[in-house]
Amino acid sequence: MYLTDYTIIWILIGLVVISCGLYLILKSPFCYPYYVYRFDISRKRKPEIMDLIDKFLIDNHFSQIQRHNLYIMQWKDECRKKIENSRFKNYRKRQFYACLDDENAYQFCMTRQQTRYRQRNYVKTSYQVTQEVGKFACNYNFLCTRNNQLREINYECTLREYHSKNQRKLMTKEIRRKIMIRDKYTCQYCGKYMPDEVGLHIDHIIPVSKGGKTIPSNLQVLCSKCNGNKSNKS
Ligand SMILES: [Zn+2]
């Protein structure tokens, strides 16, 4: 048989079209809907990802997690319908189960902005790149449990802080300022108002030595005199 150049071209085009079609039919139509959240830690020294996740939950983001769980369930329902209507039921079912990844459904990444430089024609220009420096993946139940544990301590601090053996170390400048503002620079015993903060102390209502935590509900502003009286009594 004699084939012209045109026939060969048409055969090639036909082959390409058929293989594209086959590829589209055979490839998995399922793509697992992961929840991805990125923490930008550019200005933090060495944060723990679990602390960041706790703070994320403390900032009332658990509703997002719940909403996403509903979304995953809806997605699964839709996939099942798709499988039912498909001509290759068993093949699609296998693809569906292969793409399920409930154990890693929630993914938290820590990213850092880095400045890099490029030199062109003797001119140095800077540009930013985002680099992933840490990752944590978990399932929905893990976050539910974590959120319940945080609720038990009234979302006052992260779980690591709550269980820390060194509660005094957790007394930071920020928490001092927070308590001063909350208590309006006023001694909570005698009512003395000292806006310059000098002579005011942050007191643990239940002392650290008796298991008191460095959390807002266990802290109060006292003047030196009242603070001295309190420690003499206890
Ligand atoms: Zn006082």
JSON list of C-alpha atoms and ligand atoms in Angstrom, two decimals:
[
{"chain": "A", "resi": 1, "resn": "MET", "atom": "CA", "xyz": [0.00, 0.00, 0.00]},
{"chain": "A", "resi": 2, "resn": "TYR", "atom": "CA", "xyz": [1.22, 3.44, -0.88]},
{"chain": "A", "resi": 3, "resn": "LEU", "atom": "CA", "xyz": [0.87, 6.12, 1.78]},
{"chain": "A", "resi": 4, "resn": "THR", "atom": "CA", "xyz": [1.13, 9.78, 0.95]},
{"chain": "A", "resi": 5, "resn": "ASP", "atom": "CA", "xyz": [2.74, 12.25, 3.36]},
{"chain": "A", "resi": 6, "resn": "TYR", "atom": "CA", "xyz": [-0.73, 13.61, 4.15]},
{"chain": "A", "resi": 7, "resn": "THR", "atom": "CA", "xyz": [-2.08, 10.20, 5.14]},
{"chain": "A", "resi": 8, "resn": "ILE", "atom": "CA", "xyz": [0.84, 9.71, 7.53]},
{"chain": "A", "resi": 9, "resn": "ILE", "atom": "CA", "xyz": [0.21, 13.10, 9.10]},
{"chain": "A", "resi": 10, "resn": "TRP", "atom": "CA", "xyz": [-3.48, 12.28, 9.54]},
{"chain": "A", "resi": 11, "resn": "ILE", "atom": "CA", "xyz": [-2.66, 8.93, 11.10]},
{"chain": "A", "resi": 12, "resn": "LEU", "atom": "CA", "xyz": [-0.26, 10.64, 13.53]},
{"chain": "A", "resi": 13, "resn": "ILE", "atom": "CA", "xyz": [-2.86, 13.26, 14.45]},
{"chain": "A", "resi": 14, "resn": "GLY", "atom": "CA", "xyz": [-5.40, 10.46, 14.98]},
{"chain": "A", "resi": 15, "resn": "LEU", "atom": "CA", "xyz": [-3.01, 8.61, 17.27]},
{"chain": "A", "resi": 16, "resn": "VAL", "atom": "CA", "xyz": [-2.34, 11.74, 19.31]},
{"chain": "A", "resi": 17, "resn": "VAL", "atom": "CA", "xyz": [-6.08, 12.41, 19.67]},
{"chain": "A", "resi": 18, "resn": "ILE", "atom": "CA", "xyz": [-6.77, 8.81, 20.71]},
{"chain": "A", "resi": 19, "resn": "SER", "atom": "CA", "xyz": [-3.98, 8.76, 23.29]},
{"chain": "A", "resi": 20, "resn": "CYS", "atom": "CA", "xyz": [-5.12, 12.11, 24.74]},
{"chain": "A", "resi": 21, "resn": "GLY", "atom": "CA", "xyz": [-8.64, 10.72, 24.99]},
{"chain": "A", "resi": 22, "resn": "LEU", "atom": "CA", "xyz": [-7.43, 7.52, 26.65]},
{"chain": "A", "resi": 23, "resn": "TYR", "atom": "CA", "xyz": [-5.31, 9.55, 29.06]},
{"chain": "A", "resi": 24, "resn": "LEU", "atom": "CA", "xyz": [-8.32, 11.70, 30.01]},
{"chain": "A", "resi": 25, "resn": "ILE", "atom": "CA", "xyz": [-10.50, 8.63, 30.54]},
{"chain": "A", "resi": 26, "resn": "LEU", "atom": "CA", "xyz": [-7.95, 6.63, 32.52]},
{"chain": "A", "resi": 27, "resn": "LYS", "atom": "CA", "xyz": [-6.60, 9.39, 34.74]},
{"chain": "A", "resi": 28, "resn": "SER", "atom": "CA", "xyz": [-8.15, 9.77, 38.18]},
{"chain": "A", "resi": 29, "resn": "PRO", "atom": "CA", "xyz": [-10.92, 12.39, 38.30]},
{"chain": "A", "resi": 30, "resn": "PHE", "atom": "CA", "xyz": [-10.57, 12.57, 42.10]},
{"chain": "A", "resi": 31, "resn": "CYS", "atom": "CA", "xyz": [-8.43, 15.09, 43.92]},
{"chain": "A", "resi": 32, "resn": "TYR", "atom": "CA", "xyz": [-8.53, 15.00, 47.71]},
{"chain": "A", "resi": 33, "resn": "PRO", "atom": "CA", "xyz": [-9.55, 18.39, 49.19]},
{"chain": "A", "resi": 34, "resn": "TYR", "atom": "CA", "xyz": [-6.81, 19.05, 51.73]},
{"chain": "A", "resi": 35, "resn": "TYR", "atom": "CA", "xyz": [-7.06, 21.91, 54.20]},
{"chain": "A", "resi": 36, "resn": "VAL", "atom": "CA", "xyz": [-3.82, 23.85, 54.01]},
{"chain": "A", "resi": 37, "resn": "TYR", "atom": "CA", "xyz": [-2.87, 26.66, 56.36]},
{"chain": "A", "resi": 38, "resn": "ARG", "atom": "CA", "xyz": [0.42, 28.52, 56.26]},
{"chain": "A", "resi": 39, "resn": "PHE", "atom": "CA", "xyz": [2.05, 30.24, 59.22]},
{"chain": "A", "resi": 40, "resn": "ASP", "atom": "CA", "xyz": [4.42, 33.02, 58.24]},
{"chain": "A", "resi": 41, "resn": "ILE", "atom": "CA", "xyz": [7.21, 32.79, 60.83]},
{"chain": "A", "resi": 42, "resn": "SER", "atom": "CA", "xyz": [9.57, 35.32, 59.24]},
{"chain": "A", "resi": 43, "resn": "ARG", "atom": "CA", "xyz": [9.99, 37.39, 62.38]},
{"chain": "A", "resi": 44, "resn": "LYS", "atom": "CA", "xyz": [9.98, 34.55, 64.90]},
{"chain": "A", "resi": 45, "resn": "ARG", "atom": "CA", "xyz": [13.12, 32.81, 66.02]},
{"chain": "A", "resi": 46, "resn": "LYS", "atom": "CA", "xyz": [12.26, 29.14, 66.41]},
{"chain": "A", "resi": 47, "resn": "PRO", "atom": "CA", "xyz": [8.55, 28.54, 66.88]},
{"chain": "A", "resi": 48, "resn": "GLU", "atom": "CA", "xyz": [7.05, 25.12, 67.59]},
{"chain": "A", "resi": 49, "resn": "ILE", "atom": "CA", "xyz": [4.42, 24.19, 65.06]},
{"chain": "A", "resi": 50, "resn": "MET", "atom": "CA", "xyz": [2.11, 22.77, 67.79]},
{"chain": "A", "resi": 51, "resn": "ASP", "atom": "CA", "xyz": [2.18, 26.15, 69.58]},
{"chain": "A", "resi": 52, "resn": "LEU", "atom": "CA", "xyz": [1.18, 27.85, 66.34]},
{"chain": "A", "resi": 53, "resn": "ILE", "atom": "CA", "xyz": [-1.67, 25.38, 65.84]},
{"chain": "A", "resi": 54, "resn": "ASP", "atom": "CA", "xyz": [-2.86, 25.98, 69.43]},
{"chain": "A", "resi": 55, "resn": "LYS", "atom": "CA", "xyz": [-2.80, 29.75, 68.84]},
{"chain": "A", "resi": 56, "resn": "PHE", "atom": "CA", "xyz": [-4.68, 29.21, 65.59]},
{"chain": "A", "resi": 57, "resn": "LEU", "atom": "CA", "xyz": [-7.39, 27.33, 67.53]},
{"chain": "A", "resi": 58, "resn": "ILE", "atom": "CA", "xyz": [-7.34, 29.91, 70.36]},
{"chain": "A", "resi": 59, "resn": "ASP", "atom": "CA", "xyz": [-8.04, 32.61, 67.75]},
{"chain": "A", "resi": 60, "resn": "ASN", "atom": "CA", "xyz": [-11.33, 30.82, 67.11]},
{"chain": "A", "resi": 61, "resn": "HIS", "atom": "CA", "xyz": [-10.40, 29.12, 63.87]},
{"chain": "A", "resi": 62, "resn": "PHE", "atom": "CA", "xyz": [-11.93, 25.79, 64.83]},
{"chain": "A", "resi": 63, "resn": "SER", "atom": "CA", "xyz": [-15.11, 26.68, 62.94]},
{"chain": "A", "resi": 64, "resn": "GLN", "atom": "CA", "xyz": [-13.03, 26.70, 59.74]},
{"chain": "A", "resi": 65, "resn": "ILE", "atom": "CA", "xyz": [-11.81, 23.19, 60.55]},
{"chain": "A", "resi": 66, "resn": "GLN", "atom": "CA", "xyz": [-15.40, 22.02, 61.13]},
{"chain": "A", "resi": 67, "resn": "ARG", "atom": "CA", "xyz": [-16.58, 23.63, 57.93]},
{"chain": "A", "resi": 68, "resn": "HIS", "atom": "CA", "xyz": [-13.84, 21.94, 56.01]},
{"chain": "A", "resi": 69, "resn": "ASN", "atom": "CA", "xyz": [-14.76, 18.58, 57.52]},
{"chain": "A", "resi": 70, "resn": "LEU", "atom": "CA", "xyz": [-18.30, 19.05, 56.19]},
{"chain": "A", "resi": 71, "resn": "TYR", "atom": "CA", "xyz": [-16.84, 19.99, 52.85]},
{"chain": "A", "resi": 72, "resn": "ILE", "atom": "CA", "xyz": [-14.79, 16.75, 52.74]},
{"chain": "A", "resi": 73, "resn": "MET", "atom": "CA", "xyz": [-17.93, 14.74, 53.51]},
{"chain": "A", "resi": 74, "resn": "GLN", "atom": "CA", "xyz": [-19.84, 16.49, 50.73]},
{"chain": "A", "resi": 75, "resn": "TRP", "atom": "CA", "xyz": [-16.95, 15.86, 48.37]},
{"chain": "A", "resi": 76, "resn": "LYS", "atom": "CA", "xyz": [-17.02, 12.13, 49.23]},
{"chain": "A", "resi": 77, "resn": "ASP", "atom": "CA", "xyz": [-20.77, 11.99, 48.53]},
{"chain": "A", "resi": 78, "resn": "GLU", "atom": "CA", "xyz": [-20.26, 13.64, 45.16]},
{"chain": "A", "resi": 79, "resn": "CYS", "atom": "CA", "xyz": [-17.46, 11.21, 44.32]},
{"chain": "A", "resi": 80, "resn": "ARG", "atom": "CA", "xyz": [-19.69, 8.25, 45.18]},
{"chain": "A", "resi": 81, "resn": "LYS", "atom": "CA", "xyz": [-22.38, 9.61, 42.87]},
{"chain": "A", "resi": 82, "resn": "LYS", "atom": "CA", "xyz": [-19.78, 10.05, 40.14]},
{"chain": "A", "resi": 83, "resn": "ILE", "atom": "CA", "xyz": [-18.69, 6.43, 40.60]},
{"chain": "A", "resi": 84, "resn": "GLU", "atom": "CA", "xyz": [-22.29, 5.20, 40.41]},
{"chain": "A", "resi": 85, "resn": "ASN", "atom": "CA", "xyz": [-22.80, 7.00, 37.11]},
{"chain": "A", "resi": 86, "resn": "SER", "atom": "CA", "xyz": [-19.49, 5.91, 35.69]},
{"chain": "A", "resi": 87, "resn": "ARG", "atom": "CA", "xyz": [-19.01, 3.22, 33.04]},
{"chain": "A", "resi": 88, "resn": "PHE", "atom": "CA", "xyz": [-15.90, 1.92, 34.79]},
{"chain": "A", "resi": 89, "resn": "LYS", "atom": "CA", "xyz": [-17.30, 1.59, 38.32]},
{"chain": "A", "resi": 90, "resn": "ASN", "atom": "CA", "xyz": [-14.63, -0.68, 39.78]},
{"chain": "A", "resi": 91, "resn": "TYR", "atom": "CA", "xyz": [-11.79, 1.19, 38.16]},
{"chain": "A", "resi": 92, "resn": "ARG", "atom": "CA", "xyz": [-13.10, 4.53, 39.44]},
{"chain": "A", "resi": 93, "resn": "LYS", "atom": "CA", "xyz": [-13.74, 3.06, 42.90]},
{"chain": "A", "resi": 94, "resn": "ARG", "atom": "CA", "xyz": [-10.11, 1.97, 43.12]},
{"chain": "A", "resi": 95, "resn": "GLN", "atom": "CA", "xyz": [-8.97, 5.44, 42.05]},
{"chain": "A", "resi": 96, "resn": "PHE", "atom": "CA", "xyz": [-11.23, 7.03, 44.65]},
{"chain": "A", "resi": 97, "resn": "TYR", "atom": "CA", "xyz": [-9.85, 4.90, 47.51]},
{"chain": "A", "resi": 98, "resn": "ALA", "atom": "CA", "xyz": [-6.30, 5.53, 46.33]},
{"chain": "A", "resi": 99, "resn": "CYS", "atom": "CA", "xyz": [-6.79, 9.28, 46.60]},
{"chain": "A", "resi": 100, "resn": "LEU", "atom": "CA", "xyz": [-8.43, 9.28, 50.06]},
{"chain": "A", "resi": 101, "resn": "ASP", "atom": "CA", "xyz": [-6.08, 10.66, 52.73]},
{"chain": "A", "resi": 102, "resn": "ASP", "atom": "CA", "xyz": [-8.15, 11.46, 55.83]},
{"chain": "A", "resi": 103, "resn": "GLU", "atom": "CA", "xyz": [-5.17, 10.93, 58.14]},
{"chain": "A", "resi": 104, "resn": "ASN", "atom": "CA", "xyz": [-3.37, 13.90, 56.55]},
{"chain": "A", "resi": 105, "resn": "ALA", "atom": "CA", "xyz": [-6.41, 15.98, 55.65]},
{"chain": "A", "resi": 106, "resn": "TYR", "atom": "CA", "xyz": [-5.27, 19.02, 57.64]},
{"chain": "A", "resi": 107, "resn": "GLN", "atom": "CA", "xyz": [-1.88, 20.39, 56.76]},
{"chain": "A", "resi": 108, "resn": "PHE", "atom": "CA", "xyz": [-0.07, 23.20, 58.52]},
{"chain": "A", "resi": 109, "resn": "CYS", "atom": "CA", "xyz": [3.09, 24.66, 57.06]},
{"chain": "A", "resi": 110, "resn": "MET", "atom": "CA", "xyz": [5.58, 27.13, 58.47]},
{"chain": "A", "resi": 111, "resn": "THR", "atom": "CA", "xyz": [6.99, 29.47, 55.86]},
{"chain": "A", "resi": 112, "resn": "ARG", "atom": "CA", "xyz": [9.70, 32.08, 55.98]},
{"chain": "A", "resi": 113, "resn": "GLN", "atom": "CA", "xyz": [10.12, 35.04, 53.65]},
{"chain": "A", "resi": 114, "resn": "GLN", "atom": "CA", "xyz": [13.69, 35.28, 52.49]},
{"chain": "A", "resi": 115, "resn": "THR", "atom": "CA", "xyz": [15.34, 38.11, 50.66]},
{"chain": "A", "resi": 116, "resn": "ARG", "atom": "CA", "xyz": [17.53, 37.07, 47.77]},
{"chain": "A", "resi": 117, "resn": "TYR", "atom": "CA", "xyz": [19.55, 39.15, 45.38]},
{"chain": "A", "resi": 118, "resn": "ARG", "atom": "CA", "xyz": [19.94, 39.09, 41.67]},
{"chain": "A", "resi": 119, "resn": "GLN", "atom": "CA", "xyz": [22.64, 40.93, 39.78]},
{"chain": "A", "resi": 120, "resn": "ARG", "atom": "CA", "xyz": [22.09, 42.14, 36.28]},
{"chain": "A", "resi": 121, "resn": "ASN", "atom": "CA", "xyz": [24.04, 44.80, 34.38]},
{"chain": "A", "resi": 122, "resn": "TYR", "atom": "CA", "xyz": [25.87, 45.80, 37.57]},
{"chain": "A", "resi": 123, "resn": "VAL", "atom": "CA", "xyz": [22.55, 46.50, 39.31]},
{"chain": "A", "resi": 124, "resn": "LYS", "atom": "CA", "xyz": [21.70, 44.43, 42.38]},
{"chain": "A", "resi": 125, "resn": "THR", "atom": "CA", "xyz": [17.99, 43.95, 42.94]},
{"chain": "A", "resi": 126, "resn": "SER", "atom": "CA", "xyz": [16.37, 42.12, 45.82]},
{"chain": "A", "resi": 127, "resn": "TYR", "atom": "CA", "xyz": [13.40, 39.81, 45.62]},
{"chain": "A", "resi": 128, "resn": "GLN", "atom": "CA", "xyz": [11.42, 37.78, 48.14]},
{"chain": "A", "resi": 129, "resn": "VAL", "atom": "CA", "xyz": [11.03, 34.02, 48.15]},
{"chain": "A", "resi": 130, "resn": "THR", "atom": "CA", "xyz": [8.76, 32.00, 50.41]},
{"chain": "A", "resi": 131, "resn": "GLN", "atom": "CA", "xyz": [10.44, 28.97, 51.84]},
{"chain": "A", "resi": 132, "resn": "GLU", "atom": "CA", "xyz": [8.69, 26.13, 53.63]},
{"chain": "A", "resi": 133, "resn": "VAL", "atom": "CA", "xyz": [10.57, 25.27, 56.82]},
{"chain": "A", "resi": 134, "resn": "GLY", "atom": "CA", "xyz": [8.25, 22.86, 58.61]},
{"chain": "A", "resi": 135, "resn": "LYS", "atom": "CA", "xyz": [5.08, 20.90, 58.12]},
{"chain": "A", "resi": 136, "resn": "PHE", "atom": "CA", "xyz": [2.54, 19.04, 60.23]},
{"chain": "A", "resi": 137, "resn": "ALA", "atom": "CA", "xyz": [-0.35, 16.95, 58.97]},
{"chain": "A", "resi": 138, "resn": "CYS", "atom": "CA", "xyz": [-3.15, 15.39, 60.99]},
{"chain": "A", "resi": 139, "resn": "ASN", "atom": "CA", "xyz": [-6.73, 14.19, 60.82]},
{"chain": "A", "resi": 140, "resn": "TYR", "atom": "CA", "xyz": [-9.93, 15.87, 61.96]},
{"chain": "A", "resi": 141, "resn": "ASN", "atom": "CA", "xyz": [-10.17, 14.00, 65.28]},
{"chain": "A", "resi": 142, "resn": "PHE", "atom": "CA", "xyz": [-6.72, 15.16, 66.33]},
{"chain": "A", "resi": 143, "resn": "LEU", "atom": "CA", "xyz": [-7.82, 18.81, 65.98]},
{"chain": "A", "resi": 144, "resn": "CYS", "atom": "CA", "xyz": [-11.13, 18.12, 67.79]},
{"chain": "A", "resi": 145, "resn": "THR", "atom": "CA", "xyz": [-9.28, 16.64, 70.76]},
{"chain": "A", "resi": 146, "resn": "ARG", "atom": "CA", "xyz": [-6.80, 19.51, 70.76]},
{"chain": "A", "resi": 147, "resn": "ASN", "atom": "CA", "xyz": [-9.61, 22.06, 70.64]},
{"chain": "A", "resi": 148, "resn": "ASN", "atom": "CA", "xyz": [-11.45, 20.34, 73.52]},
{"chain": "A", "resi": 149, "resn": "GLN", "atom": "CA", "xyz": [-8.29, 20.38, 75.64]},
{"chain": "A", "resi": 150, "resn": "LEU", "atom": "CA", "xyz": [-7.85, 24.09, 74.93]},
{"chain": "A", "resi": 151, "resn": "ARG", "atom": "CA", "xyz": [-11.51, 24.76, 75.77]},
{"chain": "A", "resi": 152, "resn": "GLU", "atom": "CA", "xyz": [-10.99, 23.08, 79.16]},
{"chain": "A", "resi": 153, "resn": "ILE", "atom": "CA", "xyz": [-8.36, 25.70, 79.99]},
{"chain": "A", "resi": 154, "resn": "ASN", "atom": "CA", "xyz": [-10.57, 28.45, 78.55]},
{"chain": "A", "resi": 155, "resn": "TYR", "atom": "CA", "xyz": [-8.29, 29.06, 75.56]},
{"chain": "A", "resi": 156, "resn": "GLU", "atom": "CA", "xyz": [-5.99, 31.02, 77.88]},
{"chain": "A", "resi": 157, "resn": "CYS", "atom": "CA", "xyz": [-2.68, 29.67, 76.60]},
{"chain": "A", "resi": 158, "resn": "THR", "atom": "CA", "xyz": [-1.21, 26.89, 74.51]},
{"chain": "A", "resi": 159, "resn": "LEU", "atom": "CA", "xyz": [-1.12, 23.35, 75.94]},
{"chain": "A", "resi": 160, "resn": "ARG", "atom": "CA", "xyz": [2.68, 23.40, 76.08]},
{"chain": "A", "resi": 161, "resn": "GLU", "atom": "CA", "xyz": [2.58, 26.60, 78.15]},
{"chain": "A", "resi": 162, "resn": "TYR", "atom": "CA", "xyz": [-0.13, 25.18, 80.41]},
{"chain": "A", "resi": 163, "resn": "HIS", "atom": "CA", "xyz": [1.85, 22.04, 81.18]},
{"chain": "A", "resi": 164, "resn": "SER", "atom": "CA", "xyz": [5.21, 23.80, 81.37]},
{"chain": "A", "resi": 165, "resn": "LYS", "atom": "CA", "xyz": [7.16, 23.06, 84.56]},
{"chain": "A", "resi": 166, "resn": "ASN", "atom": "CA", "xyz": [8.61, 26.57, 84.49]},
{"chain": "A", "resi": 167, "resn": "GLN", "atom": "CA", "xyz": [5.58, 28.85, 84.83]},
{"chain": "A", "resi": 168, "resn": "ARG", "atom": "CA", "xyz": [7.68, 31.84, 85.92]},
{"chain": "A", "resi": 169, "resn": "LYS", "atom": "CA", "xyz": [9.54, 31.81, 82.64]},
{"chain": "A", "resi": 170, "resn": "LEU", "atom": "CA", "xyz": [6.21, 32.36, 80.83]},
{"chain": "A", "resi": 171, "resn": "MET", "atom": "CA", "xyz": [5.83, 35.82, 82.39]},
{"chain": "A", "resi": 172, "resn": "THR", "atom": "CA", "xyz": [6.72, 37.86, 79.34]},
{"chain": "A", "resi": 173, "resn": "LYS", "atom": "CA", "xyz": [6.65, 41.60, 78.70]},
{"chain": "A", "resi": 174, "resn": "GLU", "atom": "CA", "xyz": [3.52, 41.15, 76.57]},
{"chain": "A", "resi": 175, "resn": "ILE", "atom": "CA", "xyz": [1.54, 39.34, 79.25]},
{"chain": "A", "resi": 176, "resn": "ARG", "atom": "CA", "xyz": [2.64, 41.93, 81.85]},
{"chain": "A", "resi": 177, "resn": "ARG", "atom": "CA", "xyz": [1.35, 44.71, 79.63]},
{"chain": "A", "resi": 178, "resn": "LYS", "atom": "CA", "xyz": [-1.87, 42.85, 78.93]},
{"chain": "A", "resi": 179, "resn": "ILE", "atom": "CA", "xyz": [-2.60, 42.42, 82.67]},
{"chain": "A", "resi": 180, "resn": "MET", "atom": "CA", "xyz": [-1.62, 46.05, 83.46]},
{"chain": "A", "resi": 181, "resn": "ILE", "atom": "CA", "xyz": [-4.06, 47.30, 80.84]},
{"chain": "A", "resi": 182, "resn": "ARG", "atom": "CA", "xyz": [-6.80, 44.88, 81.93]},
{"chain": "A", "resi": 183, "resn": "ASP", "atom": "CA", "xyz": [-6.45, 45.92, 85.61]},
{"chain": "A", "resi": 184, "resn": "LYS", "atom": "CA", "xyz": [-6.06, 49.60, 84.62]},
{"chain": "A", "resi": 185, "resn": "TYR", "atom": "CA", "xyz": [-2.71, 50.05, 86.45]},
{"chain": "A", "resi": 186, "resn": "THR", "atom": "CA", "xyz": [-4.62, 49.71, 89.72]},
{"chain": "A", "resi": 187, "resn": "CYS", "atom": "CA", "xyz": [-3.82, 47.55, 92.75]},
{"chain": "A", "resi": 188, "resn": "GLN", "atom": "CA", "xyz": [-6.60, 44.97, 92.95]},
{"chain": "A", "resi": 189, "resn": "TYR", "atom": "CA", "xyz": [-6.52, 45.01, 96.80]},
{"chain": "A", "resi": 190, "resn": "CYS", "atom": "CA", "xyz": [-6.28, 48.65, 97.88]},
{"chain": "A", "resi": 191, "resn": "GLY", "atom": "CA", "xyz": [-7.25, 50.34, 94.60]},
{"chain": "A", "resi": 192, "resn": "LYS", "atom": "CA", "xyz": [-4.11, 52.45, 94.34]},
{"chain": "A", "resi": 193, "resn": "TYR", "atom": "CA", "xyz": [-3.73, 53.80, 90.78]},
{"chain": "A", "resi": 194, "resn": "MET", "atom": "CA", "xyz": [-0.17, 54.03, 89.50]},
{"chain": "A", "resi": 195, "resn": "PRO", "atom": "CA", "xyz": [-0.08, 54.83, 85.77]},
{"chain": "A", "resi": 196, "resn": "ASP", "atom": "CA", "xyz": [3.73, 54.77, 85.60]},
{"chain": "A", "resi": 197, "resn": "GLU", "atom": "CA", "xyz": [3.74, 51.09, 86.69]},
{"chain": "A", "resi": 198, "resn": "VAL", "atom": "CA", "xyz": [6.59, 51.70, 89.14]},
{"chain": "A", "resi": 199, "resn": "GLY", "atom": "CA", "xyz": [5.72, 49.90, 92.36]},
{"chain": "A", "resi": 200, "resn": "LEU", "atom": "CA", "xyz": [3.13, 47.67, 90.75]},
{"chain": "A", "resi": 201, "resn": "HIS", "atom": "CA", "xyz": [3.61, 43.91, 90.58]},
{"chain": "A", "resi": 202, "resn": "ILE", "atom": "CA", "xyz": [1.97, 41.16, 88.61]},
{"chain": "A", "resi": 203, "resn": "ASP", "atom": "CA", "xyz": [0.85, 38.63, 91.20]},
{"chain": "A", "resi": 204, "resn": "HIS", "atom": "CA", "xyz": [-0.12, 34.98, 90.71]},
{"chain": "A", "resi": 205, "resn": "ILE", "atom": "CA", "xyz": [-3.47, 34.61, 92.54]},
{"chain": "A", "resi": 206, "resn": "ILE", "atom": "CA", "xyz": [-2.74, 30.91, 93.14]},
{"chain": "A", "resi": 207, "resn": "PRO", "atom": "CA", "xyz": [1.04, 30.95, 93.70]},
{"chain": "A", "resi": 208, "resn": "VAL", "atom": "CA", "xyz": [3.26, 29.14, 91.20]},
{"chain": "A", "resi": 209, "resn": "SER", "atom": "CA", "xyz": [4.55, 27.03, 94.10]},
{"chain": "A", "resi": 210, "resn": "LYS", "atom": "CA", "xyz": [1.00, 25.71, 94.59]},
{"chain": "A", "resi": 211, "resn": "GLY", "atom": "CA", "xyz": [0.47, 24.88, 90.94]},
{"chain": "A", "resi": 212, "resn": "GLY", "atom": "CA", "xyz": [-0.77, 28.31, 89.80]},
{"chain": "A", "resi": 213, "resn": "LYS", "atom": "CA", "xyz": [-0.39, 29.02, 86.10]},
{"chain": "A", "resi": 214, "resn": "THR", "atom": "CA", "xyz": [0.83, 32.09, 84.26]},
{"chain": "A", "resi": 215, "resn": "ILE", "atom": "CA", "xyz": [-2.52, 32.72, 82.57]},
{"chain": "A", "resi": 216, "resn": "PRO", "atom": "CA", "xyz": [-4.63, 35.91, 82.62]},
{"chain": "A", "resi": 217, "resn": "SER", "atom": "CA", "xyz": [-7.29, 34.47, 84.95]},
{"chain": "A", "resi": 218, "resn": "ASN", "atom": "CA", "xyz": [-4.63, 33.67, 87.55]},
{"chain": "A", "resi": 219, "resn": "LEU", "atom": "CA", "xyz": [-2.86, 37.04, 87.37]},
{"chain": "A", "resi": 220, "resn": "GLN", "atom": "CA", "xyz": [-3.61, 40.38, 88.99]},
{"chain": "A", "resi": 221, "resn": "VAL", "atom": "CA", "xyz": [-1.96, 43.73, 89.58]},
{"chain": "A", "resi": 222, "resn": "LEU", "atom": "CA", "xyz": [-0.89, 44.46, 93.16]},
{"chain": "A", "resi": 223, "resn": "CYS", "atom": "CA", "xyz": [1.09, 47.32, 94.69]},
{"chain": "A", "resi": 224, "resn": "SER", "atom": "CA", "xyz": [4.31, 46.44, 96.55]},
{"chain": "A", "resi": 225, "resn": "LYS", "atom": "CA", "xyz": [2.64, 46.91, 99.93]},
{"chain": "A", "resi": 226, "resn": "CYS", "atom": "CA", "xyz": [-0.32, 44.60, 99.24]},
{"chain": "A", "resi": 227, "resn": "ASN", "atom": "CA", "xyz": [1.94, 42.12, 97.48]},
{"chain": "A", "resi": 228, "resn": "GLY", "atom": "CA", "xyz": [4.21, 42.06, 100.56]},
{"chain": "A", "resi": 229, "resn": "ASN", "atom": "CA", "xyz": [1.24, 41.53, 102.91]},
{"chain": "A", "resi": 230, "resn": "LYS", "atom": "CA", "xyz": [-0.03, 38.70, 100.71]},
{"chain": "A", "resi": 231, "resn": "SER", "atom": "CA", "xyz": [3.27, 36.82, 100.68]},
{"chain": "A", "resi": 232, "resn": "ASN", "atom": "CA", "xyz": [3.60, 37.21, 104.48]},
{"chain": "A", "resi": 233, "resn": "LYS", "atom": "CA", "xyz": [0.20, 35.65, 105.01]},
{"chain": "A", "resi": 234, "resn": "SER", "atom": "CA", "xyz": [0.74, 32.68, 102.72]},
{"chain": "B", "resi": 1, "resn": "ZN", "atom": "ZN", "xyz": [-2.36, 47.74, 97.14]}
]
